[in-house]
PDB file of C-alpha atoms in Angstrom:
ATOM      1  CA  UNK A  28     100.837 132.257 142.515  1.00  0.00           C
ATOM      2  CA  UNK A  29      99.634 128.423 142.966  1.00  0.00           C
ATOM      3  CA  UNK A  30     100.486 129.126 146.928  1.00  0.00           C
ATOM      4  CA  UNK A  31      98.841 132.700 147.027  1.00  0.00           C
ATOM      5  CA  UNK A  32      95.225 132.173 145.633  1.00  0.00           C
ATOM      6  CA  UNK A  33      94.592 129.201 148.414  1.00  0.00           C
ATOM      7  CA  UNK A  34      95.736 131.100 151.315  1.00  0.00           C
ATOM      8  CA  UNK A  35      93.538 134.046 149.835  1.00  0.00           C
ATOM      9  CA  UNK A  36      90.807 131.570 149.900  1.00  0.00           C
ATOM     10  CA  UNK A  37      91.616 130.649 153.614  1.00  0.00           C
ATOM     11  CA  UNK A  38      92.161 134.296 154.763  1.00  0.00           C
ATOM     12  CA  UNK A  39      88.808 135.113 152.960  1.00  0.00           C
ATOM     13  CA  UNK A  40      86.434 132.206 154.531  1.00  0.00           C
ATOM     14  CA  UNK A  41      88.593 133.356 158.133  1.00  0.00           C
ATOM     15  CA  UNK A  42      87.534 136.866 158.208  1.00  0.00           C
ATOM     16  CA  UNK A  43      83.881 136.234 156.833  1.00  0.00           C
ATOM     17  CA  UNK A  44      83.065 133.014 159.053  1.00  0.00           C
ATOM     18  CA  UNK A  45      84.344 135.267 162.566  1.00  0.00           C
ATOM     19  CA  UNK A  46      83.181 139.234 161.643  1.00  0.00           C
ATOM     20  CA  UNK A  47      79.762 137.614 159.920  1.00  0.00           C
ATOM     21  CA  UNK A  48      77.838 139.024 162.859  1.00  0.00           C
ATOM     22  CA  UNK A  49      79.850 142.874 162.449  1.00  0.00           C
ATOM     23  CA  UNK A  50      77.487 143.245 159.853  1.00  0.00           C
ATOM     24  CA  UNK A  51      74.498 144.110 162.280  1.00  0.00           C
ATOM     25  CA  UNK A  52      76.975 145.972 164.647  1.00  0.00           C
ATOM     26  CA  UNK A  53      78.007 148.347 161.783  1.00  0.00           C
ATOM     27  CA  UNK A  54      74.453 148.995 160.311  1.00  0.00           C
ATOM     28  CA  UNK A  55      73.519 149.644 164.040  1.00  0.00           C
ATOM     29  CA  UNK A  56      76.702 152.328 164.100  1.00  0.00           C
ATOM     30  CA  UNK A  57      76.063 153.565 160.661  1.00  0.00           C
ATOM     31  CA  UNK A  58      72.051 154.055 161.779  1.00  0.00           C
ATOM     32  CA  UNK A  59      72.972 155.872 164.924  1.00  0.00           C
ATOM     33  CA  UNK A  60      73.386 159.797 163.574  1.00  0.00           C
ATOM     34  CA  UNK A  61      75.588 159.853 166.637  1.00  0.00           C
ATOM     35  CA  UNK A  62      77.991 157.928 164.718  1.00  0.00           C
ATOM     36  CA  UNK A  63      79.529 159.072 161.852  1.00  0.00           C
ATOM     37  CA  UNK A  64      80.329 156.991 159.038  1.00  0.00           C
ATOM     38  CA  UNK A  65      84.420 158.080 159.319  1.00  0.00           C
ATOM     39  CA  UNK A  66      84.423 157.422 162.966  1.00  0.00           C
ATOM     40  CA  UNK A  67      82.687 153.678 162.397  1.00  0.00           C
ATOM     41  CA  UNK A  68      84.986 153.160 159.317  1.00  0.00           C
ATOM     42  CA  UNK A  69      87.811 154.396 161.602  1.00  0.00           C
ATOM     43  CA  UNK A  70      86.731 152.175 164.533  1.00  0.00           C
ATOM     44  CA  UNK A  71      86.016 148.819 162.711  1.00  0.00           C
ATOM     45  CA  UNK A  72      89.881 149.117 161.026  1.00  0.00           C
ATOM     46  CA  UNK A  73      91.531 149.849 164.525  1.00  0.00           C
ATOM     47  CA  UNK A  74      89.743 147.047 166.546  1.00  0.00           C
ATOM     48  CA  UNK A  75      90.363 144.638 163.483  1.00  0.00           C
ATOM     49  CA  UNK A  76      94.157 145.629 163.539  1.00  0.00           C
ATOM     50  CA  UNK A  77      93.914 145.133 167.224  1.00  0.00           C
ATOM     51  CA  UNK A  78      92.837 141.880 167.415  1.00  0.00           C
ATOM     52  CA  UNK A  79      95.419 140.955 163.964  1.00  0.00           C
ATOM     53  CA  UNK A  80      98.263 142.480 166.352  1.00  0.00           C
ATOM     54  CA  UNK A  81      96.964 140.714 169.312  1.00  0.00           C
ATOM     55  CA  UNK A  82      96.746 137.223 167.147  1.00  0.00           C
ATOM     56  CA  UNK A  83      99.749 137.652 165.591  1.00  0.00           C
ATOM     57  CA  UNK A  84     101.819 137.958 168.708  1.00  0.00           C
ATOM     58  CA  UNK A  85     100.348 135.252 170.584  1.00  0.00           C
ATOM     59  CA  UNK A  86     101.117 132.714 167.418  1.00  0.00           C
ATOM     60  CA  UNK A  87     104.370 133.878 167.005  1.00  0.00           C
ATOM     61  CA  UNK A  88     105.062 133.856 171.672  1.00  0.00           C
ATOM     62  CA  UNK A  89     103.513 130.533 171.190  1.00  0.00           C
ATOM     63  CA  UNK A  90     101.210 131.956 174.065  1.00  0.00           C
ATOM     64  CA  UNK A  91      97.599 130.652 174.785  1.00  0.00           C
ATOM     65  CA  UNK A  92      94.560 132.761 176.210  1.00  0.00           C
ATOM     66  CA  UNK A  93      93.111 131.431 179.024  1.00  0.00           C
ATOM     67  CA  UNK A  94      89.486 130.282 178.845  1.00  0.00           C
ATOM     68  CA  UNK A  95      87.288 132.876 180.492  1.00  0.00           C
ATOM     69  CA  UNK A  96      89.495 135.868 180.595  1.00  0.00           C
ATOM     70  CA  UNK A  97      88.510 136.796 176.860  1.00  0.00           C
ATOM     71  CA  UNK A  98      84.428 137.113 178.202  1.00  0.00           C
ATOM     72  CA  UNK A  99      85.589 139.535 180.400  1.00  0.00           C
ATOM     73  CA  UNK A 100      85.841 141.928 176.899  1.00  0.00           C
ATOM     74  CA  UNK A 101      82.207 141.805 177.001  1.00  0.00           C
ATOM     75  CA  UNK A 102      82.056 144.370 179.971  1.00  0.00           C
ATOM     76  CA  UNK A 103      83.045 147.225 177.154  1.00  0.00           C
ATOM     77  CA  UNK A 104      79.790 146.949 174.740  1.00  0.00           C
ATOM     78  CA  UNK A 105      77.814 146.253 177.922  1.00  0.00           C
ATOM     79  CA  UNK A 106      79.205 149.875 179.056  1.00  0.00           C
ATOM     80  CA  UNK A 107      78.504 151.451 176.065  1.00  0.00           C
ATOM     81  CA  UNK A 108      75.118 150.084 175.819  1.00  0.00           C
ATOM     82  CA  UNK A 109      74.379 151.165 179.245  1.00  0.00           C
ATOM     83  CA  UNK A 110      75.828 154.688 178.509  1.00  0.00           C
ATOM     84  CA  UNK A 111      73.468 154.750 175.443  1.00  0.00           C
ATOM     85  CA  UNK A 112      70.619 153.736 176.914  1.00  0.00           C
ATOM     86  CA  UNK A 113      70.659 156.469 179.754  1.00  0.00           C
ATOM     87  CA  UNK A 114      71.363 159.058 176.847  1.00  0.00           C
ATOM     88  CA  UNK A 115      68.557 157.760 175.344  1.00  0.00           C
ATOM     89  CA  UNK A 116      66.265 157.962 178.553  1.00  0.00           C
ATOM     90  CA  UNK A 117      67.972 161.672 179.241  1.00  0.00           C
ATOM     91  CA  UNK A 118      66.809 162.857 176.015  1.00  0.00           C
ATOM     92  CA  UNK A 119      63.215 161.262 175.965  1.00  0.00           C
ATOM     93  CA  UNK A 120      62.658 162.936 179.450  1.00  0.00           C
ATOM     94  CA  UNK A 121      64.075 166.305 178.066  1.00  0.00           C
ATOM     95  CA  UNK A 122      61.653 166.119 175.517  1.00  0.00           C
ATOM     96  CA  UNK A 123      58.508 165.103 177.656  1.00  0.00           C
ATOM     97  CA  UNK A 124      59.616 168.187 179.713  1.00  0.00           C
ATOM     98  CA  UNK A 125      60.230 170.611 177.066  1.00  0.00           C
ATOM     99  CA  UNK A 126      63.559 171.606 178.467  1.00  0.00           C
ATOM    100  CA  UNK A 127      64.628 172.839 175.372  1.00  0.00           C
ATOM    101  CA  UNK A 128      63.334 173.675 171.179  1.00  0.00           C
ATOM    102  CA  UNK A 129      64.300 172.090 168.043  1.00  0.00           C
ATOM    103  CA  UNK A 130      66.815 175.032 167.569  1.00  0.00           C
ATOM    104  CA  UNK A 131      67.926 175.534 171.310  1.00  0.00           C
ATOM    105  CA  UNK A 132      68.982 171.500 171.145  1.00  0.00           C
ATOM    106  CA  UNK A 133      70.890 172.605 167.930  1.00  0.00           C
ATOM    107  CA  UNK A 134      72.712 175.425 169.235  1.00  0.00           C
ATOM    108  CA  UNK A 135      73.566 172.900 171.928  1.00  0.00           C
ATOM    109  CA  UNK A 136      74.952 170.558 170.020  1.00  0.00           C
ATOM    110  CA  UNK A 137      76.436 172.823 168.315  1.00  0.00           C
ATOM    111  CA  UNK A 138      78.631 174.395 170.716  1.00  0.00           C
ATOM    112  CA  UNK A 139      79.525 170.965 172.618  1.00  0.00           C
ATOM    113  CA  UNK A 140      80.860 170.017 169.140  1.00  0.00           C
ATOM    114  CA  UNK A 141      82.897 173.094 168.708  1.00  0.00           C
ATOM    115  CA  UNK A 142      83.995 172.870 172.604  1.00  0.00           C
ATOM    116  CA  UNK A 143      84.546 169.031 172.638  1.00  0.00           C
ATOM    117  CA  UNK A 144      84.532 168.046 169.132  1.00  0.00           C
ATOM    118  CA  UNK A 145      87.861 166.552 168.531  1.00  0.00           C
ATOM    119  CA  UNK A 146      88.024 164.547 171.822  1.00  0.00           C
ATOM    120  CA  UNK A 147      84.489 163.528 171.190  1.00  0.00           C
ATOM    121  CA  UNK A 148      85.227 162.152 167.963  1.00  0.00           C
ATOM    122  CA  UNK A 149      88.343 159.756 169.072  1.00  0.00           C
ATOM    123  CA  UNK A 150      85.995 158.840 171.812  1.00  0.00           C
ATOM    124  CA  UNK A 151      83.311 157.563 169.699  1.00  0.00           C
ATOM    125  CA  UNK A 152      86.482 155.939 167.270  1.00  0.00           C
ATOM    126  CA  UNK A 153      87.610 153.993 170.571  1.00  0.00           C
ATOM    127  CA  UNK A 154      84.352 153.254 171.259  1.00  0.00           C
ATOM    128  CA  UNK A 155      83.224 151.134 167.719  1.00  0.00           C
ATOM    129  CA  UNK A 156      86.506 149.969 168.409  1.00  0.00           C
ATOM    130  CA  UNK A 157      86.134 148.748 171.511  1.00  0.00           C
ATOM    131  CA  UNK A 158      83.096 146.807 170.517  1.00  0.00           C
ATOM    132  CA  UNK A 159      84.914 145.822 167.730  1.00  0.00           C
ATOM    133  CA  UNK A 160      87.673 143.917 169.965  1.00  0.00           C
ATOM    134  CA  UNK A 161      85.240 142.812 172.434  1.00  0.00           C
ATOM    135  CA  UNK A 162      83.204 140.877 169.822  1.00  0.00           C
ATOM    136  CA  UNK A 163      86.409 139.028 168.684  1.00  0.00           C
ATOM    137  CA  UNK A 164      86.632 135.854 171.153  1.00  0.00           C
ATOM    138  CA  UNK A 165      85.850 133.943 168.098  1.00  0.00           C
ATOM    139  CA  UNK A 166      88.307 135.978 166.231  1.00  0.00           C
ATOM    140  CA  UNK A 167      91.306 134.870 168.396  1.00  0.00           C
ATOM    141  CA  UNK A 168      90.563 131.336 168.447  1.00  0.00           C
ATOM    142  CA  UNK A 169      90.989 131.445 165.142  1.00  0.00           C
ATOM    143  CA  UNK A 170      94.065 133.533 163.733  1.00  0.00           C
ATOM    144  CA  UNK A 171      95.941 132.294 167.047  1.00  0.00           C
ATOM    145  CA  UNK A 172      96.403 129.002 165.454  1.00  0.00           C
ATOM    146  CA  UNK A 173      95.896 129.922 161.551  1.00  0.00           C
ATOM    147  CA  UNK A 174      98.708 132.127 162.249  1.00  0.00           C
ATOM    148  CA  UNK A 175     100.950 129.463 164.113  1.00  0.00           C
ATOM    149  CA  UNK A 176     100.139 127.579 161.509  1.00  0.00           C
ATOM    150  CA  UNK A 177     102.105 129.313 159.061  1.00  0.00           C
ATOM    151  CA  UNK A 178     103.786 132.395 160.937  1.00  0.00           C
ATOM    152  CA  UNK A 179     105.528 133.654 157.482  1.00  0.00           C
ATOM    153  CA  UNK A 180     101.455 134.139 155.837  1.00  0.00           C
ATOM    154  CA  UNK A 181     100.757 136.581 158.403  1.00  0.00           C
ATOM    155  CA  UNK A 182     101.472 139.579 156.122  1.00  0.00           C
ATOM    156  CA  UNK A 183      99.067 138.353 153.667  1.00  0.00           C
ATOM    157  CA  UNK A 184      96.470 137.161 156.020  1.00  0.00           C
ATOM    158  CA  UNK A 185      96.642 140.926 157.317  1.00  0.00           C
ATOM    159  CA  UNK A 186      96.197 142.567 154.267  1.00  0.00           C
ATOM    160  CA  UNK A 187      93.220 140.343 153.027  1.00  0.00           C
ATOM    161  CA  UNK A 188      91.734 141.299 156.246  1.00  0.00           C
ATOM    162  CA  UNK A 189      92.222 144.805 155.731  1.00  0.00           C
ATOM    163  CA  UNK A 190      90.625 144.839 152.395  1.00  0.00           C
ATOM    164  CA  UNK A 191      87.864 142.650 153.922  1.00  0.00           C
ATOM    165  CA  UNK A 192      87.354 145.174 156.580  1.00  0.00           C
ATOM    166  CA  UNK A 193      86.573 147.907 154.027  1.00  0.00           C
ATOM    167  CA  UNK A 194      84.180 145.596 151.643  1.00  0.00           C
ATOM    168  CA  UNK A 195      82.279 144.832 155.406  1.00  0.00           C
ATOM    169  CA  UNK A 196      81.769 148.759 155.584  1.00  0.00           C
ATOM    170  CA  UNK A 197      80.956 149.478 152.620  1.00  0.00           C
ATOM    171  CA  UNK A 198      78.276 147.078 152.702  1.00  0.00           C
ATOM    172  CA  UNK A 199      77.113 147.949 156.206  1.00  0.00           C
ATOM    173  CA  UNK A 200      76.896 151.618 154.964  1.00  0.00           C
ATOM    174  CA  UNK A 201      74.794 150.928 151.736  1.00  0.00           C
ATOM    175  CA  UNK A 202      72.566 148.722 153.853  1.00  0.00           C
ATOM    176  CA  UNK A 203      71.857 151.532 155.860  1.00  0.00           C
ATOM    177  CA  UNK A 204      71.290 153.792 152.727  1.00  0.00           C
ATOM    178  CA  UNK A 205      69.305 151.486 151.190  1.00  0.00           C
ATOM    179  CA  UNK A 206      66.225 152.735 149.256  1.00  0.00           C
ATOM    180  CA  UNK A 207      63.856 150.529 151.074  1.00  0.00           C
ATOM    181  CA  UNK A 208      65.668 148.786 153.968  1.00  0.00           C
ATOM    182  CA  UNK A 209      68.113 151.835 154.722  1.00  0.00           C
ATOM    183  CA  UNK A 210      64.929 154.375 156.075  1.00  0.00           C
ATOM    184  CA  UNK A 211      63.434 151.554 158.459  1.00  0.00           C
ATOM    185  CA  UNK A 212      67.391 150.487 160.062  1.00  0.00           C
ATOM    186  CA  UNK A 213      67.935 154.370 160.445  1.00  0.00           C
ATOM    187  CA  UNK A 214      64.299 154.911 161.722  1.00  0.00           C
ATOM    188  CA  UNK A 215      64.938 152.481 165.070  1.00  0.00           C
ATOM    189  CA  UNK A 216      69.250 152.336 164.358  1.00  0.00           C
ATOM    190  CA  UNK A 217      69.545 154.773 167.922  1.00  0.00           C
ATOM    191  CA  UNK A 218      67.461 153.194 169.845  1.00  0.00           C
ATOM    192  CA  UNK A 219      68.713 149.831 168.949  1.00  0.00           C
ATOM    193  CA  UNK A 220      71.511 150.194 169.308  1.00  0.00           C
ATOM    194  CA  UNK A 221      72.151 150.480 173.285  1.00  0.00           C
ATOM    195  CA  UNK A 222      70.368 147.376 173.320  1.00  0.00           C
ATOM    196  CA  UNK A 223      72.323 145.527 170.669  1.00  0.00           C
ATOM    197  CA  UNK A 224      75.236 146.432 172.847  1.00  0.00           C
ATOM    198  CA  UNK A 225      74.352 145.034 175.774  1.00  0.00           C
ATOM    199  CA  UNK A 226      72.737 141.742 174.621  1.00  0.00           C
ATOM    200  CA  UNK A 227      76.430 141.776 173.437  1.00  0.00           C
ATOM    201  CA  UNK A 228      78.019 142.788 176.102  1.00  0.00           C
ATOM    202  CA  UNK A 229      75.705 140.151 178.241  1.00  0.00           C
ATOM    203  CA  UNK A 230      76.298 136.994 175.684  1.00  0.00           C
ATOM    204  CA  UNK A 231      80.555 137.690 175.769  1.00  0.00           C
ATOM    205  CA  UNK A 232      80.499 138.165 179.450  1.00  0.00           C
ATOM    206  CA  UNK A 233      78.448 134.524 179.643  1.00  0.00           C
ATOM    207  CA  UNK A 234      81.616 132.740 178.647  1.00  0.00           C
ATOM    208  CA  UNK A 235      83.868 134.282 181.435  1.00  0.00           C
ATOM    209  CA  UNK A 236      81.352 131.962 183.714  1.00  0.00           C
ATOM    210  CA  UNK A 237      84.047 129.496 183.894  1.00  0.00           C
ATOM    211  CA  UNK A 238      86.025 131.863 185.873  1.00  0.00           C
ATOM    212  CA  UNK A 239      83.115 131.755 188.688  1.00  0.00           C
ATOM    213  CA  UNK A 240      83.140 128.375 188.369  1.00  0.00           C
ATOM    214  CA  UNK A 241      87.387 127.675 188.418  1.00  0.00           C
ATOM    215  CA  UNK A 242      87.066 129.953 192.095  1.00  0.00           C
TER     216      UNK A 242
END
């Protein structure tokens, strides 16, 4: 038990020094009604498990990522972002136009959910996990050598960050339902969230530079 609690305390400080920032990113998700709060939950535990996976066997293949290559991640929220903001331009011009009602957009909806609703859903899992993974430069350089480190922890390191994971949604999701704060984030959480995206997409991309600069 003397061994345990320490490398509790070190997988602890790990996860909440490199997903500190997945806080905005899941209030963002959580805020967009295009989200819902299974498919984020959903999302956020597959790209964490993804980048544990991904850690894990580079510690154990003693294998280094090259600078660079991991800023090339960045081109998947800067996608999505993209994607979102012409949805988001789509539907303001719909509505400027009158294309369709309150109900007629319903029925709409409606039906594409009952025609595409299952596919839709996985889509928008991969998708918050996508972000998830592309956000996690800082992520790698870290459990790459925590987990070299000490190669027989990784178990434990994995399940603290599992439980972590859940504790970082939950408190993403009652931010968003907050009495006060919750009706402001959910007020502007669509049409933030595109641009959250791509400033992310934009600031992971800057540190594949080096690869323009190596050529």
């Amino acid at each position: 038990m003397e061994q345990i609690l320490p490398i509790l305390g070190v997988s602890v400080v790990v996860f909440v020094s490199t997903n500190i920032d997945d806080i905005l990113l899941l209030s963002a998700f959580f805020a967009d009604p295009g989200f819902t709060p299974a498919q984020v939950v959903a999302g956020q535990f597959l790209g964490i498990a993804a980048l544990v996976i991904a850690s894990a066997a580079c510690a154990l293949l003693a294998v280094r990522v090259p600078d660079g290559w991991i800023g090339l991640l960045g081109l998947a929220p800067l996608a999505l972002g993209l994607r979102g903001l012409w949805a988001l331009w789509r539907g303001s011009r719909a509505r400027e136009a009158g294309v369709a009602s309150g109900a007629d957009e319903a029925d709409a909806a409606e039906s594409a959910r009952g025609r595409h609703g299952s596919s839709a859903s996985r889509f928008k899992v991969i998708a918050v996990a996508g972000v998830t993974l592309a956000n996690g430069g800082d992520n790698l350089g870290v459990y790459i050598p925590l987990f070299s480190s000490s190669p027989a922890h990784i178990p434990l390191h994995a399940a603290v960050f599992a439980v972590m994971t859940g504790a970082f949604c939950a408190f993403g999701h009652r931010l968003v339902n907050h009495p006060i704060l919750g009706t402001r984030i959910r007020r502007f959480g669509r049409a933030a969230l595109p641009f959250v995206l791509i400033g992310l997409g934009l600031w992971i991309l800057s540190d594949a530079l080096v690869l323009v600069r190596a050529g």
